[in-house]
CSV table of C-alpha atoms in Angstrom, one decimal:
chain,number,residue,atom,x,y,z
A,11,MET,CA,-15.9,-10.8,-46.5
A,12,ILE,CA,-14.7,-8.1,-44.1
A,13,VAL,CA,-13.8,-4.9,-45.9
A,14,HIS,CA,-11.4,-2.6,-44.0
A,15,ILE,CA,-11.3,1.1,-44.6
A,16,PHE,CA,-8.7,3.7,-43.4
A,17,ASN,CA,-10.7,6.9,-43.1
A,18,PRO,CA,-8.5,9.1,-40.9
A,19,GLU,CA,-10.7,12.1,-41.7
A,20,HIS,CA,-13.3,10.5,-39.4
A,21,ASP,CA,-12.8,13.0,-36.5
A,22,ILE,CA,-13.3,16.0,-38.8
A,23,SER,CA,-16.2,14.3,-40.5
A,24,LEU,CA,-18.1,14.2,-37.2
A,25,THR,CA,-18.5,17.9,-37.4
A,26,ALA,CA,-20.5,17.6,-40.6
A,27,THR,CA,-24.2,18.3,-40.3
A,28,SER,CA,-25.1,17.2,-43.8
A,29,CYS,CA,-23.7,15.3,-46.8
A,30,PRO,CA,-21.9,15.4,-49.0
A,31,PHE,CA,-19.1,16.8,-46.9
A,32,THR,CA,-15.5,17.6,-48.2
A,33,PRO,CA,-12.8,17.1,-45.5
A,34,PRO,CA,-9.7,19.3,-45.6
A,35,ALA,CA,-7.2,18.5,-48.3
A,36,ALA,CA,-4.6,17.2,-45.8
A,37,ALA,CA,-7.0,14.7,-44.4
A,38,ARG,CA,-7.9,13.5,-47.9
A,39,ARG,CA,-4.3,13.2,-48.8
A,40,LEU,CA,-3.6,11.2,-45.6
A,41,ARG,CA,-6.3,8.7,-46.5
A,42,SER,CA,-5.2,8.4,-50.1
A,43,ASP,CA,-1.5,7.9,-49.3
A,44,LEU,CA,-2.0,5.4,-46.4
A,45,CYS,CA,-5.2,3.6,-47.5
A,46,TYR,CA,-3.3,0.3,-47.5
A,47,LEU,CA,-2.6,0.3,-43.7
A,48,PRO,CA,-5.5,-2.0,-42.7
A,49,ALA,CA,-3.6,-4.8,-44.4
A,50,LEU,CA,-1.4,-4.7,-41.3
A,51,TRP,CA,-4.2,-5.8,-39.0
A,52,ALA,CA,-6.7,-7.6,-41.4
A,53,ASP,CA,-7.1,-11.3,-41.5
A,54,GLU,CA,-6.4,-13.7,-44.3
A,55,GLY,CA,-9.0,-13.2,-47.0
A,56,ASP,CA,-10.2,-9.8,-45.9
A,57,GLY,CA,-10.6,-6.9,-48.3
A,58,VAL,CA,-9.0,-3.4,-48.0
A,59,LEU,CA,-10.4,-0.4,-49.7
A,60,VAL,CA,-7.8,1.6,-51.7
A,61,GLU,CA,-7.6,4.0,-54.5
A,62,ASP,CA,-5.0,2.1,-56.6
A,63,ALA,CA,-4.5,-1.6,-55.9
A,64,SER,CA,-1.0,-1.7,-57.6
A,65,ALA,CA,0.3,1.2,-55.6
A,66,ALA,CA,-1.1,-0.3,-52.4
A,67,VAL,CA,0.8,-3.6,-53.1
A,68,ARG,CA,4.0,-1.7,-53.6
A,69,ALA,CA,3.6,0.5,-50.5
A,70,LEU,CA,2.9,-2.6,-48.4
A,71,GLU,CA,5.9,-4.5,-49.7
A,72,ARG,CA,8.2,-1.6,-48.7
A,73,LEU,CA,7.2,-2.1,-45.0
A,74,GLU,CA,8.9,-5.5,-45.0
A,75,VAL,CA,6.8,-7.1,-42.2
A,76,PRO,CA,4.7,-10.3,-42.3
A,77,LYS,CA,1.1,-9.7,-43.3
A,78,ALA,CA,-2.0,-11.6,-44.2
A,79,LYS,CA,-2.9,-12.2,-47.8
A,80,VAL,CA,-5.7,-9.6,-48.4
A,81,THR,CA,-7.6,-8.3,-51.4
A,82,PHE,CA,-7.2,-4.7,-52.3
A,83,LEU,CA,-10.5,-3.3,-53.6
A,84,THR,CA,-11.2,0.0,-55.3
A,85,PRO,CA,-14.5,1.9,-54.9
A,86,GLY,CA,-15.5,0.5,-58.3
A,87,ASP,CA,-15.1,-3.1,-56.9
A,88,LEU,CA,-17.5,-2.5,-54.0
A,89,ARG,CA,-20.7,-2.8,-55.9
A,90,SER,CA,-20.0,-6.4,-56.9
A,91,VAL,CA,-18.6,-7.2,-53.4
A,92,GLY,CA,-21.8,-5.7,-51.8
A,93,ALA,CA,-24.0,-8.0,-53.9
A,94,GLY,CA,-22.6,-11.0,-51.9
A,95,GLU,CA,-24.5,-12.5,-49.0
A,96,SER,CA,-22.0,-11.9,-46.3
A,97,LEU,CA,-20.3,-8.5,-46.1
A,98,GLU,CA,-19.0,-6.6,-43.1
A,99,ILE,CA,-17.6,-3.1,-43.2
A,100,ALA,CA,-14.8,-2.4,-40.7
A,101,PRO,CA,-13.7,1.3,-41.0
A,102,TRP,CA,-11.2,3.3,-38.9
A,103,GLY,CA,-14.3,5.1,-37.6
A,104,TRP,CA,-18.0,5.3,-38.4
A,105,ASP,CA,-19.6,8.7,-39.4
A,106,GLN,CA,-22.4,9.8,-41.7
A,107,VAL,CA,-19.9,11.0,-44.3
A,108,LEU,CA,-18.4,7.5,-44.7
A,109,CYS,CA,-21.8,6.0,-44.8
A,110,HIS,CA,-22.9,8.4,-47.6
A,111,GLN,CA,-19.8,7.4,-49.6
A,112,LEU,CA,-20.4,3.7,-49.2
A,113,LEU,CA,-24.1,4.0,-50.2
A,114,THR,CA,-23.1,5.8,-53.4
A,115,TRP,CA,-20.5,3.1,-54.0
A,116,GLY,CA,-23.2,0.4,-53.8
A,117,ILE,CA,-22.9,-0.9,-50.3
A,118,PRO,CA,-26.3,-2.0,-49.0
A,119,ALA,CA,-27.7,0.1,-46.1
A,120,ALA,CA,-28.1,-3.1,-44.0
A,121,CYS,CA,-24.3,-3.3,-43.8
A,122,LEU,CA,-24.1,0.2,-42.3
A,123,PRO,CA,-25.1,1.8,-38.9
A,124,ASP,CA,-28.6,3.4,-38.9
A,125,ALA,CA,-29.1,7.1,-38.3
A,126,GLY,CA,-29.7,6.6,-34.5
A,127,GLN,CA,-26.4,4.6,-34.1
A,128,LEU,CA,-24.5,7.2,-36.0
A,129,GLU,CA,-25.9,10.0,-33.9
A,130,THR,CA,-24.9,8.1,-30.7
A,131,ILE,CA,-21.4,7.6,-32.0
A,132,ARG,CA,-21.1,11.3,-32.9
A,133,ALA,CA,-22.4,12.3,-29.5
A,134,VAL,CA,-20.2,10.0,-27.5
A,135,SER,CA,-17.2,11.0,-29.7
A,136,ASN,CA,-17.6,14.6,-28.5
A,137,ARG,CA,-14.9,15.5,-26.0
A,138,ARG,CA,-17.7,16.8,-23.8
A,139,TRP,CA,-19.1,13.3,-23.3
A,140,ALA,CA,-15.9,11.8,-21.9
A,141,ALA,CA,-15.3,14.9,-19.8
A,142,GLU,CA,-18.8,14.5,-18.2
A,143,HIS,CA,-19.4,10.8,-18.1
A,144,LEU,CA,-16.0,9.2,-17.9
A,145,LEU,CA,-13.3,11.3,-16.4
A,146,PRO,CA,-15.0,12.3,-13.1
A,147,SER,CA,-15.9,8.6,-12.5
A,148,LEU,CA,-12.3,7.5,-13.2
A,149,CYS,CA,-10.7,9.9,-10.7
A,150,VAL,CA,-11.5,7.8,-7.7
A,151,ASP,CA,-8.2,8.4,-5.9
A,152,PRO,CA,-6.9,12.0,-5.7
A,153,GLU,CA,-3.5,10.7,-4.4
A,154,THR,CA,-2.8,9.0,-7.7
A,155,MET,CA,-5.2,10.4,-10.3
A,156,THR,CA,-6.1,13.9,-11.5
A,157,GLY,CA,-7.9,15.5,-14.3
A,158,ASP,CA,-10.5,18.2,-15.0
A,159,ALA,CA,-12.3,19.4,-18.2
A,160,SER,CA,-15.1,21.9,-18.7
A,161,TYR,CA,-17.5,22.5,-21.5
A,162,VAL,CA,-17.9,26.2,-22.1
A,163,THR,CA,-20.9,27.4,-24.1
A,164,ALA,CA,-20.4,31.2,-23.7
A,165,TRP,CA,-17.3,33.3,-23.3
A,166,ASP,CA,-18.0,35.7,-20.4
A,167,GLU,CA,-15.9,37.7,-17.7
A,168,GLU,CA,-16.0,34.8,-15.3
A,169,ILE,CA,-14.3,32.4,-17.9
A,170,ALA,CA,-11.9,35.1,-18.8
A,171,ARG,CA,-10.9,35.5,-15.1
A,172,LYS,CA,-10.5,31.8,-14.8
A,173,MET,CA,-8.2,31.8,-17.9
A,174,ALA,CA,-6.0,34.4,-16.3
A,175,SER,CA,-5.4,32.2,-13.2
A,176,GLY,CA,-3.3,29.6,-14.9
A,177,SER,CA,-2.3,27.8,-18.1
A,178,TRP,CA,-5.1,26.2,-20.2
A,179,VAL,CA,-5.7,24.1,-23.2
A,180,LEU,CA,-8.7,24.9,-25.3
A,181,LYS,CA,-10.0,22.2,-27.6
A,182,GLU,CA,-12.7,21.8,-30.2
A,183,PRO,CA,-15.2,19.2,-29.1
A,184,TRP,CA,-14.7,17.4,-32.4
A,185,SER,CA,-11.3,17.7,-34.1
A,186,SER,CA,-8.5,15.4,-35.3
A,187,SER,CA,-5.0,15.0,-33.8
A,188,GLY,CA,-3.2,18.2,-33.2
A,189,ARG,CA,-5.9,20.3,-34.8
A,190,GLY,CA,-8.5,22.5,-33.1
A,191,ILE,CA,-6.2,23.1,-30.0
A,192,ARG,CA,-5.0,26.3,-28.5
A,193,TYR,CA,-2.7,26.9,-25.5
A,194,VAL,CA,-3.2,29.9,-23.3
A,195,HIS,CA,-0.7,30.9,-20.5
A,196,PRO,CA,-0.9,33.5,-17.8
A,197,GLY,CA,0.0,36.9,-19.3
A,198,ASP,CA,-0.9,35.9,-22.8
A,199,PRO,CA,-3.1,38.6,-24.3
A,200,MET,CA,-6.6,37.7,-25.4
A,201,THR,CA,-6.1,38.6,-28.9
A,202,PRO,CA,-8.9,39.3,-31.3
A,203,HIS,CA,-7.7,36.3,-33.3
A,204,LEU,CA,-7.9,33.9,-30.3
A,205,LEU,CA,-11.3,35.3,-29.1
A,206,GLY,CA,-12.6,35.0,-32.7
A,207,TRP,CA,-11.5,31.4,-32.8
A,208,ILE,CA,-13.2,30.6,-29.5
A,209,ARG,CA,-16.5,32.3,-30.5
A,210,ASN,CA,-16.3,30.5,-33.9
A,211,VAL,CA,-15.9,27.1,-32.2
A,212,ILE,CA,-18.8,27.8,-29.9
A,213,ARG,CA,-21.0,28.9,-32.8
A,214,ARG,CA,-20.1,25.8,-35.0
A,215,GLN,CA,-19.9,23.1,-32.3
A,216,GLY,CA,-22.0,24.5,-29.4
A,217,GLY,CA,-19.1,24.9,-27.1
A,218,VAL,CA,-15.3,24.7,-26.4
A,219,MET,CA,-13.5,22.4,-24.0
A,220,MET,CA,-11.3,24.0,-21.4
A,221,GLU,CA,-8.7,21.9,-19.6
A,222,PRO,CA,-5.8,22.9,-17.3
A,223,CYS,CA,-2.2,22.4,-18.8
A,224,HIS,CA,-0.4,19.7,-17.0
A,225,ASP,CA,3.3,19.1,-16.4
A,226,LYS,CA,3.3,16.1,-18.7
A,227,VAL,CA,5.8,13.3,-18.2
A,228,LEU,CA,4.5,10.6,-20.5
A,229,ASP,CA,1.7,10.0,-23.0
A,230,PHE,CA,0.1,6.5,-23.0
A,231,GLY,CA,-3.2,4.9,-23.7
A,232,MET,CA,-5.4,1.8,-23.2
A,233,GLU,CA,-6.8,0.1,-26.2
A,234,PHE,CA,-10.1,-2.0,-26.2
A,235,THR,CA,-12.6,-3.7,-28.5
A,236,VAL,CA,-16.3,-3.3,-28.0
A,237,THR,CA,-18.4,-6.4,-29.0
A,238,ARG,CA,-22.1,-7.4,-28.5
A,239,GLN,CA,-20.9,-9.4,-25.4
A,240,GLY,CA,-18.9,-6.5,-23.8
A,241,ILE,CA,-15.7,-4.8,-23.8
A,242,ALA,CA,-12.4,-6.5,-24.1
A,243,TYR,CA,-9.0,-5.0,-23.1
A,244,ASN,CA,-6.4,-5.3,-25.9
A,245,GLY,CA,-3.3,-3.7,-24.4
A,246,LEU,CA,-1.2,-0.5,-23.7
A,247,SER,CA,-0.1,2.1,-26.1
A,248,LEU,CA,2.9,4.3,-25.6
A,249,PHE,CA,3.0,7.2,-28.0
A,250,GLN,CA,4.5,10.6,-28.6
A,251,THR,CA,2.8,13.9,-29.5
A,252,VAL,CA,4.2,17.3,-30.6
A,253,HIS,CA,1.9,20.2,-29.7
A,254,GLY,CA,-1.0,17.8,-29.4
A,255,ALA,CA,-0.4,16.1,-32.7
A,256,TYR,CA,0.4,12.4,-33.0
A,257,ALA,CA,4.1,11.8,-33.7
A,258,GLY,CA,4.7,8.0,-33.3
A,259,ASN,CA,4.1,4.8,-31.3
A,260,LEU,CA,6.5,2.4,-29.5
A,261,LEU,CA,6.4,-1.2,-30.7
A,262,ALA,CA,7.2,-3.4,-27.8
A,263,LYS,CA,5.9,-6.4,-25.7
A,264,GLU,CA,3.3,-5.7,-23.2
A,265,ASP,CA,5.6,-6.3,-20.2
A,266,GLU,CA,8.1,-3.8,-21.6
A,267,LYS,CA,5.5,-1.1,-22.0
A,268,LEU,CA,4.0,-1.9,-18.5
A,269,SER,CA,7.5,-1.7,-17.0
A,270,LEU,CA,8.1,1.7,-18.5
A,271,ILE,CA,4.8,3.1,-17.1
A,272,LYS,CA,5.3,1.4,-13.8
A,273,SER,CA,8.4,3.6,-13.3
A,274,TYR,CA,5.9,6.4,-12.7
A,275,ILE,CA,2.6,4.8,-11.7
A,276,ALA,CA,1.9,1.7,-9.7
A,277,GLU,CA,0.5,-1.3,-11.6
A,278,ASN,CA,-2.5,-1.6,-9.2
A,279,VAL,CA,-3.5,2.0,-10.2
A,280,LEU,CA,-3.5,1.1,-13.9
A,281,SER,CA,-5.5,-2.0,-13.2
A,282,LEU,CA,-8.0,0.0,-11.4
A,283,VAL,CA,-8.3,2.5,-14.2
A,284,ARG,CA,-8.7,-0.4,-16.7
A,285,GLN,CA,-11.4,-2.1,-14.7
A,286,LYS,CA,-13.4,1.2,-14.1
A,287,ILE,CA,-13.4,2.0,-17.8
A,288,ILE,CA,-14.9,-1.4,-18.6
A,289,GLN,CA,-17.3,-1.1,-15.8
A,290,ILE,CA,-18.5,2.3,-16.8
A,291,LEU,CA,-18.7,1.8,-20.6
A,292,THR,CA,-20.1,-1.8,-20.7
A,293,PRO,CA,-23.7,-0.7,-20.0
A,294,LEU,CA,-23.6,2.1,-22.5
A,295,LEU,CA,-21.7,1.0,-25.7
A,296,PRO,CA,-22.3,-2.5,-26.9
A,297,GLY,CA,-25.9,-1.9,-27.9
A,298,VAL,CA,-24.9,1.0,-30.3
A,299,TYR,CA,-21.3,0.5,-31.3
A,300,GLN,CA,-19.1,-2.5,-32.0
A,301,GLY,CA,-15.4,-2.0,-32.9
A,302,PRO,CA,-12.1,-0.6,-31.6
A,303,LEU,CA,-12.0,1.9,-28.7
A,304,GLY,CA,-9.0,3.8,-27.3
A,305,ILE,CA,-8.6,5.9,-24.2
A,306,ASP,CA,-5.6,8.4,-24.3
A,307,MET,CA,-4.0,9.1,-20.9
A,308,MET,CA,-1.1,10.9,-19.4
A,309,VAL,CA,1.4,10.6,-16.6
A,310,VAL,CA,1.8,14.1,-15.0
A,311,ARG,CA,3.7,15.7,-12.2
A,312,GLU,CA,1.7,17.6,-9.6
A,313,GLN,CA,3.7,19.2,-6.9
A,314,GLY,CA,6.4,16.7,-7.3
A,315,ILE,CA,4.0,13.7,-7.2
A,316,MET,CA,3.4,11.5,-10.3
A,317,LYS,CA,-0.3,11.0,-11.1
A,318,VAL,CA,-2.3,9.7,-14.0
A,319,VAL,CA,-4.9,11.5,-16.0
A,320,PRO,CA,-7.1,8.6,-16.7
A,321,CYS,CA,-8.9,10.1,-19.7
A,322,VAL,CA,-7.4,12.9,-21.9
A,323,GLU,CA,-9.6,11.7,-24.8
A,324,MET,CA,-11.8,8.8,-25.7
A,325,ASN,CA,-11.7,7.6,-29.3
A,326,LEU,CA,-14.7,5.6,-30.4
A,327,ARG,CA,-12.7,4.3,-33.3
A,328,ARG,CA,-9.5,2.5,-34.2
A,329,THR,CA,-6.4,4.3,-33.1
A,330,MET,CA,-2.6,4.3,-33.8
A,331,GLY,CA,-2.4,2.4,-30.5
A,332,HIS,CA,-4.4,-0.5,-32.0
A,333,VAL,CA,-2.1,-0.4,-35.1
A,334,ALA,CA,0.9,-0.6,-32.8
A,335,LEU,CA,-0.5,-3.6,-31.0
A,336,ALA,CA,-1.0,-5.3,-34.3
A,337,LEU,CA,2.5,-4.5,-35.6
A,338,SER,CA,4.1,-5.5,-32.2
A,339,ARG,CA,3.0,-9.1,-32.9
A,340,LEU,CA,4.6,-8.9,-36.4
A,341,VAL,CA,8.0,-7.3,-35.7
A,342,PRO,CA,10.6,-9.5,-33.7
A,343,SER,CA,12.2,-6.6,-31.6
A,344,LYS,CA,11.4,-3.2,-30.2
A,345,GLY,CA,10.7,-0.4,-32.6
A,346,VAL,CA,9.0,2.8,-33.4
A,347,MET,CA,6.2,3.5,-36.0
A,348,ARG,CA,5.6,6.9,-37.4
A,349,ILE,CA,3.5,8.7,-40.0
A,350,THR,CA,5.9,10.8,-42.1
A,351,TYR,CA,5.4,13.7,-44.4
A,352,GLU,CA,7.9,14.5,-47.1
A,353,LYS,CA,7.6,16.2,-50.5
A,354,GLY,CA,3.9,16.6,-50.2
A,355,ARG,CA,3.1,12.8,-49.4
A,356,TYR,CA,2.4,10.9,-46.3
A,357,GLY,CA,4.3,7.7,-45.5
A,358,PHE,CA,4.4,5.1,-42.8
A,359,SER,CA,7.7,4.0,-41.3
A,360,ILE,CA,8.8,1.3,-38.9
A,361,ARG,CA,12.2,1.7,-37.3
A,362,ASP,CA,14.0,-1.0,-35.3
A,363,THR,CA,15.2,0.5,-32.0
A,364,HIS,CA,16.8,-2.6,-30.6
A,365,ASP,CA,20.3,-1.4,-31.2
A,366,ASP,CA,19.5,1.9,-29.6
A,367,ASP,CA,19.3,0.2,-26.2
A,368,HIS,CA,22.9,-0.9,-26.3
């Protein structure tokens, strides 16, 4: 049996240096409220780990979309499931915190990545890795591509002068959507609060990412799956962010998404980026990681010219883009999926936008 786990606290858990580790309350709430989500992409007969099976059934029924017949399992069920001969764990993302949980719940160590694999996943998930190993190799045509990211390990006068020369985004090397990000613009004072945040990030995570602010036109991404045989391309993701935080995904056919992006960036440029990603990552990932992979990108305006930033972030985990791809095969018309937050609880909504086009 394949047992799927929605652990959206994964990005924060990557910062943990030891276990047990307690993620922030909001991340734990998100996992608890939306633990049933893997039922949307699971196959017939798969298991999905939830806190309350009855509540998961009710939440899934409210979505009113076709879905496979899955078995909802609680942590107390895992010990008996783990005693079976064939068990595969398919989480949102692998990290040592999740593995520690699964071991305490009776999952055999043989079903989990070993310490070396977990450390590699953690290292590659650091924003520094993509900034140094992926982004420069993808920006092969300065006429159509752009992007720059630096890893700063000490805050000195040179960095301060660079900051004063333009608008910048500062990011924690490991952080979840919308968190661990600061925007700095020319003329903004270097307040003790901001300087303290920078130095604290450097102390805890070894450095801070520094990227120029772009005149963003569109957020999008490319979704892949890493297997032992190589890397397969799954499709495009068109999404919205607010102050760096995820806000929602478009549900549409591939040709519709491609048509929208092509109004800014030529299709041959997108094809080149996709091919280069597979070419660069294929020798590096299949031996240490198998599972979903997402690359966030942007269309930006530079001196009136549309360009693509081919790697804003690399997510060595499942993404909302993968969820949107799964849902796009289930819903008959174009729509939008969102994570909502009302009255202290997270929800998941799907809205049909077909009528909005008329």
